[in-house]
CSV table of C-alpha atoms in Angstrom, one decimal:
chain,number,residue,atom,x,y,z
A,10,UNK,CA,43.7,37.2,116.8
A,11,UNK,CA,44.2,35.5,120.2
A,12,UNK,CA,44.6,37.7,122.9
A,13,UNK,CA,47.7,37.1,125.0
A,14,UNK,CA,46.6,35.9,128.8
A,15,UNK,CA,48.4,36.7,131.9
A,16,UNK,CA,50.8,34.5,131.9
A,17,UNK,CA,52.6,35.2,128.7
A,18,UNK,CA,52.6,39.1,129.8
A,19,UNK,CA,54.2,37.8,133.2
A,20,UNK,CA,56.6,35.7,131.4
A,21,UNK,CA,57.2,38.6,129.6
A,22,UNK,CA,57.9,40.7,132.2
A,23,UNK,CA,60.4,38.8,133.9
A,24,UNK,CA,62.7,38.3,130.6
A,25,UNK,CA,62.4,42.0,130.0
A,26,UNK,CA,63.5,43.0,133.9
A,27,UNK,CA,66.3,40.2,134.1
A,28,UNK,CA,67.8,40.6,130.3
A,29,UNK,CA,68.5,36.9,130.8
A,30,UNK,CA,66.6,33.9,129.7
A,31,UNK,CA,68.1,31.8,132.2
A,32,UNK,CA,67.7,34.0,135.5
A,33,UNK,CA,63.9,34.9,134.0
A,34,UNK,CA,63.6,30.6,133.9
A,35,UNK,CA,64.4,30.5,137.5
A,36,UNK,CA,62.0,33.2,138.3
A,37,UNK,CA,59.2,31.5,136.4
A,38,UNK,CA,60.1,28.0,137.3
A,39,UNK,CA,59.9,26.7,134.0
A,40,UNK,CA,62.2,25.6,131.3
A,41,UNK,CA,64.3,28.3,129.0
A,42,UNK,CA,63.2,26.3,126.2
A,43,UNK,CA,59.0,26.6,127.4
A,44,UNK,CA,59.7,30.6,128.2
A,45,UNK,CA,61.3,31.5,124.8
A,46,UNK,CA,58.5,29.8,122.6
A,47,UNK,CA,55.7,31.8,125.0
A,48,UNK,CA,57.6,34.9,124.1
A,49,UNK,CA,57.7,33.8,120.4
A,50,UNK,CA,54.0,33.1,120.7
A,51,UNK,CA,53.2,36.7,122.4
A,52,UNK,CA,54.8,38.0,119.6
A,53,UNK,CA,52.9,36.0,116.6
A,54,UNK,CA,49.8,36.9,118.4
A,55,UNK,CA,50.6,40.9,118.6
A,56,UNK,CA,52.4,41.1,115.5
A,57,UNK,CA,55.7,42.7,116.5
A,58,UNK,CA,58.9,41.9,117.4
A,59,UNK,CA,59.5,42.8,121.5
A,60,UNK,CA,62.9,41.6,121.6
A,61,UNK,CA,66.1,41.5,120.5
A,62,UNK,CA,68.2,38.9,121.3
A,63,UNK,CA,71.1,36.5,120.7
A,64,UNK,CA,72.9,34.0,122.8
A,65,UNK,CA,74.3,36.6,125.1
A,66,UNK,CA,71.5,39.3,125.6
A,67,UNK,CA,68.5,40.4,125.5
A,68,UNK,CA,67.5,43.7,124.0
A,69,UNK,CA,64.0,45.6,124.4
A,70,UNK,CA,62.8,47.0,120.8
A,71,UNK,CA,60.8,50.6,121.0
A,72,UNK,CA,57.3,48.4,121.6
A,73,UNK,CA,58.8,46.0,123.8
A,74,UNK,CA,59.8,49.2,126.4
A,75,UNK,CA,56.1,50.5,125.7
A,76,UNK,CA,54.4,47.1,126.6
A,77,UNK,CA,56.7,46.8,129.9
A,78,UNK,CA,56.3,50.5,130.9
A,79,UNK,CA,52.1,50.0,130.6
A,80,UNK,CA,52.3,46.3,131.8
A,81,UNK,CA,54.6,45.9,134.5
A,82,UNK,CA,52.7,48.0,137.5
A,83,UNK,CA,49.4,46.5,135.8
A,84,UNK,CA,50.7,43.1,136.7
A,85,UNK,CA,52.1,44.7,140.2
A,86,UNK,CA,48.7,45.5,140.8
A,87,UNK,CA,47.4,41.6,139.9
A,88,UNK,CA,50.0,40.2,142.0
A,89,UNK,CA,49.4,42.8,145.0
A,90,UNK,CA,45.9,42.0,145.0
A,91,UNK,CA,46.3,38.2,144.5
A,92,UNK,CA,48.6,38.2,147.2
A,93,UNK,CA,45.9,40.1,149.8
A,94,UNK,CA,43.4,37.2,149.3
A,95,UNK,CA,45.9,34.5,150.3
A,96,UNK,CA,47.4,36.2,153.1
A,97,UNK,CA,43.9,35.8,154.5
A,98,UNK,CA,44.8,31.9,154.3
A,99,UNK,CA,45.4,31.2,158.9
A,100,UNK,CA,47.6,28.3,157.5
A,101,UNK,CA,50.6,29.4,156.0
A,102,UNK,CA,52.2,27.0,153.5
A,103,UNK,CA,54.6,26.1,150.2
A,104,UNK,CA,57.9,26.5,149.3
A,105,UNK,CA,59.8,29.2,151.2
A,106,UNK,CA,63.5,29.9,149.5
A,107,UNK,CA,65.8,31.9,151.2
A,108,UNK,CA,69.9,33.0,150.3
A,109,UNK,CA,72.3,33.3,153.2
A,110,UNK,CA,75.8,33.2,154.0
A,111,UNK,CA,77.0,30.1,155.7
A,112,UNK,CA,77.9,31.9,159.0
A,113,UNK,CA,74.4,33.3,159.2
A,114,UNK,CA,73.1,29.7,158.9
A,115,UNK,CA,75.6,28.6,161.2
A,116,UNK,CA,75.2,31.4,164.2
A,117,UNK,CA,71.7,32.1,163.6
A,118,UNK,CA,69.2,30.5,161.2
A,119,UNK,CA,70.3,26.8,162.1
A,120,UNK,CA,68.4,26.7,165.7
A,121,UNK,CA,65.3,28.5,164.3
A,122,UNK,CA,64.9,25.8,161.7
A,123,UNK,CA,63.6,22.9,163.9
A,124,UNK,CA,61.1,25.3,166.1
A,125,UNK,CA,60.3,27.3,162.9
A,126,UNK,CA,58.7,24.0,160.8
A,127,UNK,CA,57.4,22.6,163.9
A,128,UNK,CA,54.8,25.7,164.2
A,129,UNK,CA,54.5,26.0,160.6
A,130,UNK,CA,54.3,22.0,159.4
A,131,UNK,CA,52.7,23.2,155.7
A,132,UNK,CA,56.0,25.1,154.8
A,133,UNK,CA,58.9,23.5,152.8
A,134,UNK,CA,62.3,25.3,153.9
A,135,UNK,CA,64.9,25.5,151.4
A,136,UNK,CA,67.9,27.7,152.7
A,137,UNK,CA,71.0,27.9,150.1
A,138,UNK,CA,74.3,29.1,151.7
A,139,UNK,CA,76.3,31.0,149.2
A,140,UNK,CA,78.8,33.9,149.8
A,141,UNK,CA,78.5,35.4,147.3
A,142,UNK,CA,76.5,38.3,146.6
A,143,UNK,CA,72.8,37.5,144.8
A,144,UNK,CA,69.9,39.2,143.0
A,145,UNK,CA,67.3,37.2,145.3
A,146,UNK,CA,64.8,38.1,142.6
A,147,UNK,CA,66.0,37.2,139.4
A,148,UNK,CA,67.4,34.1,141.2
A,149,UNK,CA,64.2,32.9,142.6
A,150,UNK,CA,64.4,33.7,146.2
A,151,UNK,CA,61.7,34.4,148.4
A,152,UNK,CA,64.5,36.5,150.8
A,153,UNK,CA,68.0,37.1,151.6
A,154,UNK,CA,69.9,37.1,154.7
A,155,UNK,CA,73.3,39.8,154.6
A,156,UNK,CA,74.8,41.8,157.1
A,157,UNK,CA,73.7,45.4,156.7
A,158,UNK,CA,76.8,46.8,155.0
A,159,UNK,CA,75.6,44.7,151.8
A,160,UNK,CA,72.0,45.5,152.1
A,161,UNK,CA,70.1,46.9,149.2
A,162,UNK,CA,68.4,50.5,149.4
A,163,UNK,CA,65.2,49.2,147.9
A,164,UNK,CA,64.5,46.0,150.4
A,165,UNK,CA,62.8,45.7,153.0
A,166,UNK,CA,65.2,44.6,156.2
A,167,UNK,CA,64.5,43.0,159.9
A,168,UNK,CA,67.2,42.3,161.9
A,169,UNK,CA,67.9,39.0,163.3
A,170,UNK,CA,69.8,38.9,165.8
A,171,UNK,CA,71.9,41.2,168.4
A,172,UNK,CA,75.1,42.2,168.5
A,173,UNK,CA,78.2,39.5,166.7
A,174,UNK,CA,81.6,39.6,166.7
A,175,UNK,CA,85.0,38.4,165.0
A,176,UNK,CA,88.1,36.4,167.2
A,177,UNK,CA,91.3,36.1,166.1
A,178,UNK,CA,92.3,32.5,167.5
A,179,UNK,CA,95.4,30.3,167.7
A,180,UNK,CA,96.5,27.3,169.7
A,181,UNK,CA,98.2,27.7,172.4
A,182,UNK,CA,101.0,25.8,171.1
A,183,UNK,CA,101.3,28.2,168.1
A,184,UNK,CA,101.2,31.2,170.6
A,185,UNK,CA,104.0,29.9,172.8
A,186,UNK,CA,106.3,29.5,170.2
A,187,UNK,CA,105.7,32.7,167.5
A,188,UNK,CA,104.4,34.8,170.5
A,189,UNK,CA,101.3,36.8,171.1
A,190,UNK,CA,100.1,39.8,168.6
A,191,UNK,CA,99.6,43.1,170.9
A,192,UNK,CA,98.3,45.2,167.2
A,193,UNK,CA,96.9,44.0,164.0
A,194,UNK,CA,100.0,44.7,162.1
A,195,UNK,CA,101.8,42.5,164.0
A,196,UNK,CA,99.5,39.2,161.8
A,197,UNK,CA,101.9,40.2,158.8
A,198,UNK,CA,104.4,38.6,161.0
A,199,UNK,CA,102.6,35.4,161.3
A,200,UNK,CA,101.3,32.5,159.6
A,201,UNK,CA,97.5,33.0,159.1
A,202,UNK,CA,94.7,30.9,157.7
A,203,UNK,CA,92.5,32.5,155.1
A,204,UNK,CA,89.3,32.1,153.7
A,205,UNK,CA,88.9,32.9,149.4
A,206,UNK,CA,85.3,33.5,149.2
A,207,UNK,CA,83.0,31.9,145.7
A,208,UNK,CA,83.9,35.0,144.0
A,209,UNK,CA,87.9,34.4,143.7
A,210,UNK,CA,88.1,37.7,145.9
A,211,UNK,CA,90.3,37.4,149.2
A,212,UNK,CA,89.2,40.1,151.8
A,213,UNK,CA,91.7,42.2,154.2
A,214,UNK,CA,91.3,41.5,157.7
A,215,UNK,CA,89.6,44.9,159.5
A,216,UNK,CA,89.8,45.8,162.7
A,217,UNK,CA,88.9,48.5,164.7
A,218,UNK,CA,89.6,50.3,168.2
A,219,UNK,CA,88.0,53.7,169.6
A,220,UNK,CA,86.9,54.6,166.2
A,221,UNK,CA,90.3,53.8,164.4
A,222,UNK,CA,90.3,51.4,161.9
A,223,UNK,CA,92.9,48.9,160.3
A,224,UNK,CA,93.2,46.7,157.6
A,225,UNK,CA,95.6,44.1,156.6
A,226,UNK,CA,96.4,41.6,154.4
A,227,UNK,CA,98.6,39.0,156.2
A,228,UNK,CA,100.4,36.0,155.0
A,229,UNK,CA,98.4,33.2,154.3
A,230,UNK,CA,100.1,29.9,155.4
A,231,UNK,CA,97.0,27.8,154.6
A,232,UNK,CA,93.7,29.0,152.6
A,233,UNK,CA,90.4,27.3,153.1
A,234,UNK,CA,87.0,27.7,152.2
A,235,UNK,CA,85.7,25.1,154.0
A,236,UNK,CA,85.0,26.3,157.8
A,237,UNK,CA,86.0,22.3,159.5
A,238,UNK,CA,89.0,22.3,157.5
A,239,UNK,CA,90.4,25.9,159.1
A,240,UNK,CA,88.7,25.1,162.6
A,241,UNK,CA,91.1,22.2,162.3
A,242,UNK,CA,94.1,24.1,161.7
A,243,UNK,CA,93.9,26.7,163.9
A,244,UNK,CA,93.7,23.8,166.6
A,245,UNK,CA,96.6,21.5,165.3
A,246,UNK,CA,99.1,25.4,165.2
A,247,UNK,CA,98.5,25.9,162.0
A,248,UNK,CA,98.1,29.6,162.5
A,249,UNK,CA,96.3,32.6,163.7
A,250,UNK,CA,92.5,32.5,162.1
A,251,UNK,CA,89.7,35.5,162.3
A,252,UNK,CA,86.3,34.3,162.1
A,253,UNK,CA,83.5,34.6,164.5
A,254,UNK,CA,83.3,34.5,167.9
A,255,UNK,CA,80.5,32.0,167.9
A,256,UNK,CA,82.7,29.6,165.9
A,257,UNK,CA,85.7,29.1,168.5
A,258,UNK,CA,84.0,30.8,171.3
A,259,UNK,CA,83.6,27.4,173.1
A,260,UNK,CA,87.2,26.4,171.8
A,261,UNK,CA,88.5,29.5,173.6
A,262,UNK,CA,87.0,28.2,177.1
A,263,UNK,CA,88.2,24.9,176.9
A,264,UNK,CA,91.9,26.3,176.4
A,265,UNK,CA,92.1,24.7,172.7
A,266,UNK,CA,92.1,28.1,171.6
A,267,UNK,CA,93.8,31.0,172.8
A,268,UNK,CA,92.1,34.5,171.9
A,269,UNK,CA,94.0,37.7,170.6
A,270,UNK,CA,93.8,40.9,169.6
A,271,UNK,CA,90.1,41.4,171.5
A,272,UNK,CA,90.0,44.9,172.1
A,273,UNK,CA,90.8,45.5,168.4
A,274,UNK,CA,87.5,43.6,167.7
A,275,UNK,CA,84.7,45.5,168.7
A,276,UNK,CA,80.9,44.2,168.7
A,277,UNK,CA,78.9,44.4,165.0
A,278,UNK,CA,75.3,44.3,164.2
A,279,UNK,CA,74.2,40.8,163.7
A,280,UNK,CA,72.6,39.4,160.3
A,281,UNK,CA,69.4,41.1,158.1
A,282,UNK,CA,66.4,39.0,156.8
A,283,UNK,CA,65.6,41.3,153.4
A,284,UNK,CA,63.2,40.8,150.4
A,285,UNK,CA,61.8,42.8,148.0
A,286,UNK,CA,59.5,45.6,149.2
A,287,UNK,CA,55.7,45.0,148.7
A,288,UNK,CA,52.3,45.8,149.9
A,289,UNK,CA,51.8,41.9,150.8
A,290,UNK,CA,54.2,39.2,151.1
A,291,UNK,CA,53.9,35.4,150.5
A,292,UNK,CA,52.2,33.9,154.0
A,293,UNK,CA,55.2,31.4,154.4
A,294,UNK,CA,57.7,34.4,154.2
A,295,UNK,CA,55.2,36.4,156.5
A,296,UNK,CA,55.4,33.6,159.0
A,297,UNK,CA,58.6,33.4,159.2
A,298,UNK,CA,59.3,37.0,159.4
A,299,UNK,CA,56.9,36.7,162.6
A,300,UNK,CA,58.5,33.9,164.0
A,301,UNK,CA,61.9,35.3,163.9
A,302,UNK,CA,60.9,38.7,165.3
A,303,UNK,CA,59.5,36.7,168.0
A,304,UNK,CA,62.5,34.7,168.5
A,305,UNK,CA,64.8,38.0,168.8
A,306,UNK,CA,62.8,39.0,171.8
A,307,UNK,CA,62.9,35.7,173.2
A,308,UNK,CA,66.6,36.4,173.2
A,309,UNK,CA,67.0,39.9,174.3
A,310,UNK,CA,64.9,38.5,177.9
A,311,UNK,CA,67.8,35.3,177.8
A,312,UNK,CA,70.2,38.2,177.1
């Protein structure tokens, strides 16, 4: 009898952890079709069935929990130590994924791009703006970016960048004629543009003053997912629209935007860089790790 190699008992792995073909594919970076015939093989080869599954699930039969429970921090081990002999590499390089919401990219990430692959020329940046909330492993990411309210206990978290904040912004126009909000309730009384993120769900609008804090759920007169589209109709009177300050801030000195509501919108801690904690971590992610924590006190002495 062949003797499984590590590759099958990785593959293996990462279908029992996920419960999902698909997400374990991802994770692999190989077909669903190549990973399910490597778990058929593993199972000729040791003579019992592992798993249960049908088109919807995955199951873990009595042997297939014993093989993950005595395999799994073996294989942590492998990858720990394979993972100290290349971070020994100077040169970091490959593919570097990364998850982040498309303010994050916006405010943040965007102007450490350019600097970020000029120092590091052997590291392919792919950055995915989604909303949504992600399982950054069983989706294939290297890391995550999230504010800290949405951060998960068990990852490892460096802060990006200082202090943010939200504006509530309208055009002057639209304040001259449906007046100026002096207290967040007052937005039910208003036209307001919205934003419906990827999972269907429509937030309230929070605010908070001294320690007191507000929710509401005004009208929407317009709802838009796409950031140009609203940036456009909060400038043509559309309505009043919260977003961030870094958005409209230079809209609000030019006078195409007038600014409400400001001492109802206190300062928040700015975005997270997270991934899974590890003993090592991949040399491109360790670069950039560096290179941001660099760049935050490049902007604390600007600041």
């Amino acid at each position: 009898m062949t003797e499984p190699d590590l590759r099958d008992l990785d593959a293996f792995v990462a279908v029992a952890r996920t419960r999902n073909f698909r997400r374990a594919a991802v994770v692999q970076r190989v077909s669903v079709s190549s990973l399910s015939q490597r778990l058929r093989d593993l199972e000729e080869r040791l003579g019992v069935r592992l798993m249960n599954r049908t088109t919807r699930s995955v199951a873990l039969t009595e042997a297939g929990e014993l093989l993950l429970s005595r395999v799994a921090p073996a294989l942590r081990d492998v990858s720990d130590a394979l993972d100290q002999v290349r971070s020994l590499r100077e040169i970091a390089s490959g593919r570097l994924r990364i998850n982040a919401p498309p303010p994050a990219i916006d405010l943040v990430l965007a102007e450490m791009v350019g600097p970020f692959l000029q120092a590091h020329p052997q590291v392919e940046l792919d950055i995915v703006a989604e909303s949504s909330f992600v399982d950054i492993v069983s989706e294939g990411f290297d890391a995550g970016v999230r504010y800290g309210e949405h951060l998960a206990q068990d990852m490892v978290a460096v802060q990006l960048s200082g202090l943010q904040r939200y504006a509530v912004v309208a055009s002057a126009d639209y304040v001259a004629r449906r007046g100026r909000p002096k207290h967040p309730k007052d937005l039910l009384d208003h036209d307001c543009i919205r934003t419906r993120f990827g999972s269907g769900a429509m937030l309230d609008l929070e605010f908070e003053k001294n320690g007191h804090v507000v929710k509401v759920d005004p009208p929407a007169r317009l709802i838009a997912t796409y950031l140009g589209l609203a940036m456009r109709a909060a400038r043509d009177g559309v309505g009043f629209w919260a977003t961030f300050d870094g958005y409209v801030r230079e809209h609000v000195k030019s006078g195409a935007l007038v600014s409400v509501l400001e001492d109802w919108c206190e300062p928040f801690p700015g975005p997270f860089l997270y991934y899974p904690s590890r003993r090592q971590v991949p040399p491109a992610l360790r670069a950039f790790i560096d290179f941001a924590a660099e760049w935050r006190k490049r902007e604390k002495r600007r600041g």
